[in-house]
């Protein structure tokens, strides 16, 4: 039980709700500021309507991203309940810099990690390798064991990883020894996300 408490659930990037929650926190502060300004008479109806419309975009983006993540999670649950299961062993972790467009059209890069897993099925002398979808977390720095479970969807084409054993903190003797310093970038991003939400919540409660 104690060991389980110090494990973390690592989901693929497409199943994460992190961005949705950050956008919802921003929208809460945005509308909180707007309603307080309206109540105190510091803005008129025309300006209020503009700010009201301005807050719709982050809410819409949060809805789109949250809905997509929940659809992916539902597909995973379907595979676990209806598909077939087999044992898998993580053989290596591949990293890739993925471009994305930021504010003002600038192109930035973020690192994503992919597990290459040997799929071991009964009746086959040799396992076959599959490559998972992208992870935002540098899993090779946190992984405690290479053994996982794989579930296929009813079609047999898509596979989902379950039982990925990752600690809450980096493993001193990790499964994949590496000097990859990009893990520090992930820690910085995580701390920024926490700080961002804390500041927004602080501003929100000040408005109450």
mmCIF file with all atom_site columns, N, CA and C in Angstrom, residues 61-128:
data_model
loop_
_atom_site.group_PDB
_atom_site.id
_atom_site.type_symbol
_atom_site.label_atom_id
_atom_site.label_alt_id
_atom_site.label_comp_id
_atom_site.label_asym_id
_atom_site.label_entity_id
_atom_site.label_seq_id
_atom_site.pdbx_PDB_ins_code
_atom_site.Cartn_x
_atom_site.Cartn_y
_atom_site.Cartn_z
_atom_site.occupancy
_atom_site.B_iso_or_equiv
_atom_site.pdbx_formal_charge
_atom_site.auth_seq_id
_atom_site.auth_comp_id
_atom_site.auth_asym_id
_atom_site.auth_atom_id
_atom_site.pdbx_PDB_model_num
ATOM 1   N N  . UNK A 1 61  ? -12.136 26.551  -26.353 1.00 0.00 ? 61  UNK A N  1
ATOM 2   C CA . UNK A 1 61  ? -10.941 25.721  -26.515 1.00 0.00 ? 61  UNK A CA 1
ATOM 3   C C  . UNK A 1 61  ? -10.875 24.673  -25.411 1.00 0.00 ? 61  UNK A C  1
ATOM 4   N N  . UNK A 1 62  ? -11.226 25.077  -24.181 1.00 0.00 ? 62  UNK A N  1
ATOM 5   C CA . UNK A 1 62  ? -11.243 24.118  -23.070 1.00 0.00 ? 62  UNK A CA 1
ATOM 6   C C  . UNK A 1 62  ? -12.234 22.999  -23.350 1.00 0.00 ? 62  UNK A C  1
ATOM 7   N N  . UNK A 1 63  ? -13.392 23.349  -23.903 1.00 0.00 ? 63  UNK A N  1
ATOM 8   C CA . UNK A 1 63  ? -14.396 22.340  -24.232 1.00 0.00 ? 63  UNK A CA 1
ATOM 9   C C  . UNK A 1 63  ? -13.875 21.369  -25.290 1.00 0.00 ? 63  UNK A C  1
ATOM 10  N N  . UNK A 1 64  ? -13.251 21.901  -26.343 1.00 0.00 ? 64  UNK A N  1
ATOM 11  C CA . UNK A 1 64  ? -12.748 21.060  -27.428 1.00 0.00 ? 64  UNK A CA 1
ATOM 12  C C  . UNK A 1 64  ? -11.673 20.105  -26.915 1.00 0.00 ? 64  UNK A C  1
ATOM 13  N N  . UNK A 1 65  ? -10.735 20.637  -26.142 1.00 0.00 ? 65  UNK A N  1
ATOM 14  C CA . UNK A 1 65  ? -9.640  19.792  -25.658 1.00 0.00 ? 65  UNK A CA 1
ATOM 15  C C  . UNK A 1 65  ? -10.134 18.789  -24.622 1.00 0.00 ? 65  UNK A C  1
ATOM 16  N N  . UNK A 1 66  ? -11.007 19.226  -23.741 1.00 0.00 ? 66  UNK A N  1
ATOM 17  C CA . UNK A 1 66  ? -11.537 18.309  -22.749 1.00 0.00 ? 66  UNK A CA 1
ATOM 18  C C  . UNK A 1 66  ? -12.351 17.197  -23.384 1.00 0.00 ? 66  UNK A C  1
ATOM 19  N N  . UNK A 1 67  ? -13.161 17.547  -24.358 1.00 0.00 ? 67  UNK A N  1
ATOM 20  C CA . UNK A 1 67  ? -13.987 16.539  -25.040 1.00 0.00 ? 67  UNK A CA 1
ATOM 21  C C  . UNK A 1 67  ? -13.112 15.518  -25.759 1.00 0.00 ? 67  UNK A C  1
ATOM 22  N N  . UNK A 1 68  ? -12.052 15.996  -26.440 1.00 0.00 ? 68  UNK A N  1
ATOM 23  C CA . UNK A 1 68  ? -11.158 15.083  -27.152 1.00 0.00 ? 68  UNK A CA 1
ATOM 24  C C  . UNK A 1 68  ? -10.464 14.126  -26.179 1.00 0.00 ? 68  UNK A C  1
ATOM 25  N N  . UNK A 1 69  ? -10.017 14.661  -25.026 1.00 0.00 ? 69  UNK A N  1
ATOM 26  C CA . UNK A 1 69  ? -9.347  13.813  -24.039 1.00 0.00 ? 69  UNK A CA 1
ATOM 27  C C  . UNK A 1 69  ? -10.301 12.776  -23.466 1.00 0.00 ? 69  UNK A C  1
ATOM 28  N N  . UNK A 1 70  ? -11.530 13.159  -23.191 1.00 0.00 ? 70  UNK A N  1
ATOM 29  C CA . UNK A 1 70  ? -12.503 12.225  -22.635 1.00 0.00 ? 70  UNK A CA 1
ATOM 30  C C  . UNK A 1 70  ? -12.892 11.149  -23.642 1.00 0.00 ? 70  UNK A C  1
ATOM 31  N N  . UNK A 1 71  ? -12.933 11.511  -24.921 1.00 0.00 ? 71  UNK A N  1
ATOM 32  C CA . UNK A 1 71  ? -13.211 10.506  -25.962 1.00 0.00 ? 71  UNK A CA 1
ATOM 33  C C  . UNK A 1 71  ? -12.088 9.465   -25.999 1.00 0.00 ? 71  UNK A C  1
ATOM 34  N N  . UNK A 1 72  ? -10.845 9.929   -25.899 1.00 0.00 ? 72  UNK A N  1
ATOM 35  C CA . UNK A 1 72  ? -9.712  9.002   -25.894 1.00 0.00 ? 72  UNK A CA 1
ATOM 36  C C  . UNK A 1 72  ? -9.755  8.103   -24.660 1.00 0.00 ? 72  UNK A C  1
ATOM 37  N N  . UNK A 1 73  ? -10.134 8.663   -23.526 1.00 0.00 ? 73  UNK A N  1
ATOM 38  C CA . UNK A 1 73  ? -10.234 7.853   -22.312 1.00 0.00 ? 73  UNK A CA 1
ATOM 39  C C  . UNK A 1 73  ? -11.352 6.820   -22.434 1.00 0.00 ? 73  UNK A C  1
ATOM 40  N N  . UNK A 1 74  ? -12.436 7.193   -23.096 1.00 0.00 ? 74  UNK A N  1
ATOM 41  C CA . UNK A 1 74  ? -13.524 6.248   -23.274 1.00 0.00 ? 74  UNK A CA 1
ATOM 42  C C  . UNK A 1 74  ? -13.098 5.095   -24.181 1.00 0.00 ? 74  UNK A C  1
ATOM 43  N N  . UNK A 1 75  ? -12.324 5.396   -25.211 1.00 0.00 ? 75  UNK A N  1
ATOM 44  C CA . UNK A 1 75  ? -11.821 4.340   -26.082 1.00 0.00 ? 75  UNK A CA 1
ATOM 45  C C  . UNK A 1 75  ? -10.917 3.387   -25.304 1.00 0.00 ? 75  UNK A C  1
ATOM 46  N N  . UNK A 1 76  ? -10.121 3.929   -24.395 1.00 0.00 ? 76  UNK A N  1
ATOM 47  C CA . UNK A 1 76  ? -9.264  3.081   -23.563 1.00 0.00 ? 76  UNK A CA 1
ATOM 48  C C  . UNK A 1 76  ? -10.108 2.146   -22.703 1.00 0.00 ? 76  UNK A C  1
ATOM 49  N N  . UNK A 1 77  ? -11.141 2.702   -22.061 1.00 0.00 ? 77  UNK A N  1
ATOM 50  C CA . UNK A 1 77  ? -12.001 1.865   -21.212 1.00 0.00 ? 77  UNK A CA 1
ATOM 51  C C  . UNK A 1 77  ? -12.680 0.770   -22.031 1.00 0.00 ? 77  UNK A C  1
ATOM 52  N N  . UNK A 1 78  ? -13.074 1.106   -23.250 1.00 0.00 ? 78  UNK A N  1
ATOM 53  C CA . UNK A 1 78  ? -13.701 0.102   -24.115 1.00 0.00 ? 78  UNK A CA 1
ATOM 54  C C  . UNK A 1 78  ? -12.714 -1.011  -24.449 1.00 0.00 ? 78  UNK A C  1
ATOM 55  N N  . UNK A 1 79  ? -11.470 -0.647  -24.733 1.00 0.00 ? 79  UNK A N  1
ATOM 56  C CA . UNK A 1 79  ? -10.456 -1.655  -25.058 1.00 0.00 ? 79  UNK A CA 1
ATOM 57  C C  . UNK A 1 79  ? -10.196 -2.561  -23.864 1.00 0.00 ? 79  UNK A C  1
ATOM 58  N N  . UNK A 1 80  ? -10.160 -1.982  -22.676 1.00 0.00 ? 80  UNK A N  1
ATOM 59  C CA . UNK A 1 80  ? -9.892  -2.781  -21.485 1.00 0.00 ? 80  UNK A CA 1
ATOM 60  C C  . UNK A 1 80  ? -11.037 -3.757  -21.211 1.00 0.00 ? 80  UNK A C  1
ATOM 61  N N  . UNK A 1 81  ? -12.266 -3.313  -21.458 1.00 0.00 ? 81  UNK A N  1
ATOM 62  C CA . UNK A 1 81  ? -13.422 -4.153  -21.142 1.00 0.00 ? 81  UNK A CA 1
ATOM 63  C C  . UNK A 1 81  ? -13.764 -5.161  -22.242 1.00 0.00 ? 81  UNK A C  1
ATOM 64  N N  . UNK A 1 82  ? -13.449 -4.840  -23.500 1.00 0.00 ? 82  UNK A N  1
ATOM 65  C CA . UNK A 1 82  ? -13.881 -5.691  -24.615 1.00 0.00 ? 82  UNK A CA 1
ATOM 66  C C  . UNK A 1 82  ? -12.737 -6.278  -25.439 1.00 0.00 ? 82  UNK A C  1
ATOM 67  N N  . UNK A 1 83  ? -11.574 -5.662  -25.364 1.00 0.00 ? 83  UNK A N  1
ATOM 68  C CA . UNK A 1 83  ? -10.475 -6.137  -26.199 1.00 0.00 ? 83  UNK A CA 1
ATOM 69  C C  . UNK A 1 83  ? -9.715  -7.268  -25.549 1.00 0.00 ? 83  UNK A C  1
ATOM 70  N N  . UNK A 1 84  ? -8.598  -7.622  -26.178 1.00 0.00 ? 84  UNK A N  1
ATOM 71  C CA . UNK A 1 84  ? -7.775  -8.691  -25.619 1.00 0.00 ? 84  UNK A CA 1
ATOM 72  C C  . UNK A 1 84  ? -6.565  -8.087  -24.919 1.00 0.00 ? 84  UNK A C  1
ATOM 73  N N  . UNK A 1 85  ? -6.043  -8.838  -23.970 1.00 0.00 ? 85  UNK A N  1
ATOM 74  C CA . UNK A 1 85  ? -4.940  -8.353  -23.142 1.00 0.00 ? 85  UNK A CA 1
ATOM 75  C C  . UNK A 1 85  ? -3.722  -9.241  -23.356 1.00 0.00 ? 85  UNK A C  1
ATOM 76  N N  . UNK A 1 86  ? -2.548  -8.636  -23.319 1.00 0.00 ? 86  UNK A N  1
ATOM 77  C CA . UNK A 1 86  ? -1.318  -9.410  -23.363 1.00 0.00 ? 86  UNK A CA 1
ATOM 78  C C  . UNK A 1 86  ? -0.246  -8.667  -22.580 1.00 0.00 ? 86  UNK A C  1
ATOM 79  N N  . UNK A 1 87  ? 0.840   -9.364  -22.353 1.00 0.00 ? 87  UNK A N  1
ATOM 80  C CA . UNK A 1 87  ? 1.944   -8.771  -21.605 1.00 0.00 ? 87  UNK A CA 1
ATOM 81  C C  . UNK A 1 87  ? 2.826   -7.954  -22.544 1.00 0.00 ? 87  UNK A C  1
ATOM 82  N N  . UNK A 1 88  ? 3.399   -6.895  -22.021 1.00 0.00 ? 88  UNK A N  1
ATOM 83  C CA . UNK A 1 88  ? 4.304   -6.077  -22.806 1.00 0.00 ? 88  UNK A CA 1
ATOM 84  C C  . UNK A 1 88  ? 5.535   -5.703  -22.000 1.00 0.00 ? 88  UNK A C  1
ATOM 85  N N  . UNK A 1 89  ? 6.639   -5.504  -22.680 1.00 0.00 ? 89  UNK A N  1
ATOM 86  C CA . UNK A 1 89  ? 7.891   -5.082  -22.041 1.00 0.00 ? 89  UNK A CA 1
ATOM 87  C C  . UNK A 1 89  ? 8.417   -3.860  -22.786 1.00 0.00 ? 89  UNK A C  1
ATOM 88  N N  . UNK A 1 90  ? 8.610   -2.785  -22.075 1.00 0.00 ? 90  UNK A N  1
ATOM 89  C CA . UNK A 1 90  ? 9.149   -1.566  -22.681 1.00 0.00 ? 90  UNK A CA 1
ATOM 90  C C  . UNK A 1 90  ? 10.617  -1.800  -23.008 1.00 0.00 ? 90  UNK A C  1
ATOM 91  N N  . UNK A 1 91  ? 10.946  -1.698  -24.280 1.00 0.00 ? 91  UNK A N  1
ATOM 92  C CA . UNK A 1 91  ? 12.317  -1.944  -24.711 1.00 0.00 ? 91  UNK A CA 1
ATOM 93  C C  . UNK A 1 91  ? 13.137  -0.660  -24.805 1.00 0.00 ? 91  UNK A C  1
ATOM 94  N N  . UNK A 1 92  ? 12.500  0.424   -25.178 1.00 0.00 ? 92  UNK A N  1
ATOM 95  C CA . UNK A 1 92  ? 13.220  1.697   -25.240 1.00 0.00 ? 92  UNK A CA 1
ATOM 96  C C  . UNK A 1 92  ? 12.210  2.841   -25.272 1.00 0.00 ? 92  UNK A C  1
ATOM 97  N N  . UNK A 1 93  ? 12.737  4.029   -25.057 1.00 0.00 ? 93  UNK A N  1
ATOM 98  C CA . UNK A 1 93  ? 11.922  5.247   -25.095 1.00 0.00 ? 93  UNK A CA 1
ATOM 99  C C  . UNK A 1 93  ? 12.525  6.175   -26.135 1.00 0.00 ? 93  UNK A C  1
ATOM 100 N N  . UNK A 1 94  ? 11.692  6.642   -27.052 1.00 0.00 ? 94  UNK A N  1
ATOM 101 C CA . UNK A 1 94  ? 12.159  7.552   -28.092 1.00 0.00 ? 94  UNK A CA 1
ATOM 102 C C  . UNK A 1 94  ? 11.600  8.953   -27.832 1.00 0.00 ? 94  UNK A C  1
ATOM 103 N N  . UNK A 1 95  ? 12.405  9.945   -28.101 1.00 0.00 ? 95  UNK A N  1
ATOM 104 C CA . UNK A 1 95  ? 12.010  11.332  -27.893 1.00 0.00 ? 95  UNK A CA 1
ATOM 105 C C  . UNK A 1 95  ? 11.963  12.057  -29.229 1.00 0.00 ? 95  UNK A C  1
ATOM 106 N N  . UNK A 1 96  ? 11.074  13.023  -29.329 1.00 0.00 ? 96  UNK A N  1
ATOM 107 C CA . UNK A 1 96  ? 10.917  13.778  -30.573 1.00 0.00 ? 96  UNK A CA 1
ATOM 108 C C  . UNK A 1 96  ? 10.493  15.204  -30.239 1.00 0.00 ? 96  UNK A C  1
ATOM 109 N N  . UNK A 1 97  ? 11.074  16.145  -30.941 1.00 0.00 ? 97  UNK A N  1
ATOM 110 C CA . UNK A 1 97  ? 10.673  17.536  -30.779 1.00 0.00 ? 97  UNK A CA 1
ATOM 111 C C  . UNK A 1 97  ? 9.532   17.841  -31.744 1.00 0.00 ? 97  UNK A C  1
ATOM 112 N N  . UNK A 1 98  ? 8.403   18.213  -31.180 1.00 0.00 ? 98  UNK A N  1
ATOM 113 C CA . UNK A 1 98  ? 7.189   18.440  -31.968 1.00 0.00 ? 98  UNK A CA 1
ATOM 114 C C  . UNK A 1 98  ? 6.946   19.944  -32.074 1.00 0.00 ? 98  UNK A C  1
ATOM 115 N N  . UNK A 1 99  ? 6.821   20.490  -33.292 1.00 0.00 ? 99  UNK A N  1
ATOM 116 C CA . UNK A 1 99  ? 6.579   21.932  -33.430 1.00 0.00 ? 99  UNK A CA 1
ATOM 117 C C  . UNK A 1 99  ? 5.128   22.293  -33.116 1.00 0.00 ? 99  UNK A C  1
ATOM 118 N N  . UNK A 1 100 ? 4.934   23.479  -32.585 1.00 0.00 ? 100 UNK A N  1
ATOM 119 C CA . UNK A 1 100 ? 3.591   24.016  -32.403 1.00 0.00 ? 100 UNK A CA 1
ATOM 120 C C  . UNK A 1 100 ? 3.652   25.532  -32.551 1.00 0.00 ? 100 UNK A C  1
ATOM 121 N N  . UNK A 1 101 ? 2.538   26.096  -32.934 1.00 0.00 ? 101 UNK A N  1
ATOM 122 C CA . UNK A 1 101 ? 2.475   27.528  -33.192 1.00 0.00 ? 101 UNK A CA 1
ATOM 123 C C  . UNK A 1 101 ? 2.001   28.256  -31.935 1.00 0.00 ? 101 UNK A C  1
ATOM 124 N N  . UNK A 1 102 ? 2.790   29.203  -31.477 1.00 0.00 ? 102 UNK A N  1
ATOM 125 C CA . UNK A 1 102 ? 2.450   29.970  -30.291 1.00 0.00 ? 102 UNK A CA 1
ATOM 126 C C  . UNK A 1 102 ? 1.818   31.299  -30.647 1.00 0.00 ? 102 UNK A C  1
ATOM 127 N N  . UNK A 1 103 ? 1.878   32.210  -29.679 1.00 0.00 ? 103 UNK A N  1
ATOM 128 C CA . UNK A 1 103 ? 1.310   33.531  -29.900 1.00 0.00 ? 103 UNK A CA 1
ATOM 129 C C  . UNK A 1 103 ? 2.073   34.262  -31.004 1.00 0.00 ? 103 UNK A C  1
ATOM 130 N N  . UNK A 1 104 ? 1.354   35.088  -31.738 1.00 0.00 ? 104 UNK A N  1
ATOM 131 C CA . UNK A 1 104 ? 1.918   35.897  -32.820 1.00 0.00 ? 104 UNK A CA 1
ATOM 132 C C  . UNK A 1 104 ? 2.499   35.031  -33.947 1.00 0.00 ? 104 UNK A C  1
ATOM 133 N N  . UNK A 1 105 ? 2.074   33.768  -34.018 1.00 0.00 ? 105 UNK A N  1
ATOM 134 C CA . UNK A 1 105 ? 2.487   32.915  -35.119 1.00 0.00 ? 105 UNK A CA 1
ATOM 135 C C  . UNK A 1 105 ? 3.874   32.324  -35.006 1.00 0.00 ? 105 UNK A C  1
ATOM 136 N N  . UNK A 1 106 ? 4.551   32.527  -33.876 1.00 0.00 ? 106 UNK A N  1
ATOM 137 C CA . UNK A 1 106 ? 5.895   31.969  -33.725 1.00 0.00 ? 106 UNK A CA 1
ATOM 138 C C  . UNK A 1 106 ? 5.826   30.446  -33.585 1.00 0.00 ? 106 UNK A C  1
ATOM 139 N N  . UNK A 1 107 ? 6.846   29.777  -34.134 1.00 0.00 ? 107 UNK A N  1
ATOM 140 C CA . UNK A 1 107 ? 6.936   28.328  -34.051 1.00 0.00 ? 107 UNK A CA 1
ATOM 141 C C  . UNK A 1 107 ? 7.838   27.959  -32.872 1.00 0.00 ? 107 UNK A C  1
ATOM 142 N N  . UNK A 1 108 ? 7.322   27.112  -31.987 1.00 0.00 ? 108 UNK A N  1
ATOM 143 C CA . UNK A 1 108 ? 8.088   26.614  -30.856 1.00 0.00 ? 108 UNK A CA 1
ATOM 144 C C  . UNK A 1 108 ? 8.140   25.084  -30.933 1.00 0.00 ? 108 UNK A C  1
ATOM 145 N N  . UNK A 1 109 ? 8.989   24.531  -30.097 1.00 0.00 ? 109 UNK A N  1
ATOM 146 C CA . UNK A 1 109 ? 9.133   23.076  -30.072 1.00 0.00 ? 109 UNK A CA 1
ATOM 147 C C  . UNK A 1 109 ? 8.984   22.574  -28.642 1.00 0.00 ? 109 UNK A C  1
ATOM 148 N N  . UNK A 1 110 ? 8.298   21.452  -28.519 1.00 0.00 ? 110 UNK A N  1
ATOM 149 C CA . UNK A 1 110 ? 8.184   20.808  -27.211 1.00 0.00 ? 110 UNK A CA 1
ATOM 150 C C  . UNK A 1 110 ? 8.530   19.337  -27.400 1.00 0.00 ? 110 UNK A C  1
ATOM 151 N N  . UNK A 1 111 ? 9.046   18.738  -26.362 1.00 0.00 ? 111 UNK A N  1
ATOM 152 C CA . UNK A 1 111 ? 9.498   17.371  -26.475 1.00 0.00 ? 111 UNK A CA 1
ATOM 153 C C  . UNK A 1 111 ? 8.386   16.410  -26.078 1.00 0.00 ? 111 UNK A C  1
ATOM 154 N N  . UNK A 1 112 ? 8.248   15.357  -26.847 1.00 0.00 ? 112 UNK A N  1
ATOM 155 C CA . UNK A 1 112 ? 7.288   14.303  -26.557 1.00 0.00 ? 112 UNK A CA 1
ATOM 156 C C  . UNK A 1 112 ? 8.025   12.960  -26.558 1.00 0.00 ? 112 UNK A C  1
ATOM 157 N N  . UNK A 1 113 ? 7.519   12.043  -25.760 1.00 0.00 ? 113 UNK A N  1
ATOM 158 C CA . UNK A 1 113 ? 8.199   10.767  -25.536 1.00 0.00 ? 113 UNK A CA 1
ATOM 159 C C  . UNK A 1 113 ? 7.289   9.617   -25.967 1.00 0.00 ? 113 UNK A C  1
ATOM 160 N N  . UNK A 1 114 ? 7.894   8.597   -26.577 1.00 0.00 ? 114 UNK A N  1
ATOM 161 C CA . UNK A 1 114 ? 7.153   7.455   -27.099 1.00 0.00 ? 114 UNK A CA 1
ATOM 162 C C  . UNK A 1 114 ? 7.771   6.161   -26.554 1.00 0.00 ? 114 UNK A C  1
ATOM 163 N N  . UNK A 1 115 ? 6.915   5.263   -26.120 1.00 0.00 ? 115 UNK A N  1
ATOM 164 C CA . UNK A 1 115 ? 7.383   3.967   -25.634 1.00 0.00 ? 115 UNK A CA 1
ATOM 165 C C  . UNK A 1 115 ? 7.381   2.968   -26.788 1.00 0.00 ? 115 UNK A C  1
ATOM 166 N N  . UNK A 1 116 ? 8.466   2.265   -26.934 1.00 0.00 ? 116 UNK A N  1
ATOM 167 C CA . UNK A 1 116 ? 8.531   1.150   -27.875 1.00 0.00 ? 116 UNK A CA 1
ATOM 168 C C  . UNK A 1 116 ? 8.438   -0.123  -27.043 1.00 0.00 ? 116 UNK A C  1
ATOM 169 N N  . UNK A 1 117 ? 7.346   -0.863  -27.223 1.00 0.00 ? 117 UNK A N  1
ATOM 170 C CA . UNK A 1 117 ? 7.017   -1.994  -26.352 1.00 0.00 ? 117 UNK A CA 1
ATOM 171 C C  . UNK A 1 117 ? 6.987   -3.282  -27.164 1.00 0.00 ? 117 UNK A C  1
ATOM 172 N N  . UNK A 1 118 ? 7.626   -4.294  -26.613 1.00 0.00 ? 118 UNK A N  1
ATOM 173 C CA . UNK A 1 118 ? 7.538   -5.626  -27.211 1.00 0.00 ? 118 UNK A CA 1
ATOM 174 C C  . UNK A 1 118 ? 6.251   -6.290  -26.725 1.00 0.00 ? 118 UNK A C  1
ATOM 175 N N  . UNK A 1 119 ? 5.423   -6.647  -27.657 1.00 0.00 ? 119 UNK A N  1
ATOM 176 C CA . UNK A 1 119 ? 4.126   -7.263  -27.358 1.00 0.00 ? 119 UNK A CA 1
ATOM 177 C C  . UNK A 1 119 ? 4.310   -8.780  -27.347 1.00 0.00 ? 119 UNK A C  1
ATOM 178 N N  . UNK A 1 120 ? 4.062   -9.390  -26.196 1.00 0.00 ? 120 UNK A N  1
ATOM 179 C CA . UNK A 1 120 ? 4.283   -10.818 -26.021 1.00 0.00 ? 120 UNK A CA 1
ATOM 180 C C  . UNK A 1 120 ? 2.929   -11.514 -25.904 1.00 0.00 ? 120 UNK A C  1
ATOM 181 N N  . UNK A 1 121 ? 2.591   -12.309 -26.916 1.00 0.00 ? 121 UNK A N  1
ATOM 182 C CA . UNK A 1 121 ? 1.297   -12.979 -26.959 1.00 0.00 ? 121 UNK A CA 1
ATOM 183 C C  . UNK A 1 121 ? 1.486   -14.491 -26.962 1.00 0.00 ? 121 UNK A C  1
ATOM 184 N N  . UNK A 1 122 ? 0.551   -15.182 -26.356 1.00 0.00 ? 122 UNK A N  1
ATOM 185 C CA . UNK A 1 122 ? 0.588   -16.639 -26.338 1.00 0.00 ? 122 UNK A CA 1
ATOM 186 C C  . UNK A 1 122 ? 0.471   -17.186 -27.766 1.00 0.00 ? 122 UNK A C  1
ATOM 187 N N  . UNK A 1 123 ? 1.253   -18.208 -28.039 1.00 0.00 ? 123 UNK A N  1
ATOM 188 C CA . UNK A 1 123 ? 1.192   -18.840 -29.348 1.00 0.00 ? 123 UNK A CA 1
ATOM 189 C C  . UNK A 1 123 ? 2.168   -18.278 -30.359 1.00 0.00 ? 123 UNK A C  1
ATOM 190 N N  . UNK A 1 124 ? 2.890   -17.216 -29.979 1.00 0.00 ? 124 UNK A N  1
ATOM 191 C CA . UNK A 1 124 ? 3.868   -16.617 -30.892 1.00 0.00 ? 124 UNK A CA 1
ATOM 192 C C  . UNK A 1 124 ? 5.266   -16.786 -30.303 1.00 0.00 ? 124 UNK A C  1
ATOM 193 N N  . UNK A 1 125 ? 6.186   -17.274 -31.107 1.00 0.00 ? 125 UNK A N  1
ATOM 194 C CA . UNK A 1 125 ? 7.548   -17.520 -30.623 1.00 0.00 ? 125 UNK A CA 1
ATOM 195 C C  . UNK A 1 125 ? 8.292   -16.221 -30.344 1.00 0.00 ? 125 UNK A C  1
ATOM 196 N N  . UNK A 1 126 ? 8.000   -15.195 -31.131 1.00 0.00 ? 126 UNK A N  1
ATOM 197 C CA . UNK A 1 126 ? 8.694   -13.921 -30.975 1.00 0.00 ? 126 UNK A CA 1
ATOM 198 C C  . UNK A 1 126 ? 7.668   -12.799 -30.830 1.00 0.00 ? 126 UNK A C  1
ATOM 199 N N  . UNK A 1 127 ? 7.986   -11.849 -29.976 1.00 0.00 ? 127 UNK A N  1
ATOM 200 C CA . UNK A 1 127 ? 7.091   -10.715 -29.801 1.00 0.00 ? 127 UNK A CA 1
ATOM 201 C C  . UNK A 1 127 ? 7.269   -9.692  -30.910 1.00 0.00 ? 127 UNK A C  1
ATOM 202 N N  . UNK A 1 128 ? 6.279   -8.887  -31.090 1.00 0.00 ? 128 UNK A N  1
ATOM 203 C CA . UNK A 1 128 ? 6.359   -7.792  -32.064 1.00 0.00 ? 128 UNK A CA 1
ATOM 204 C C  . UNK A 1 128 ? 6.375   -6.467  -31.312 1.00 0.00 ? 128 UNK A C  1
#
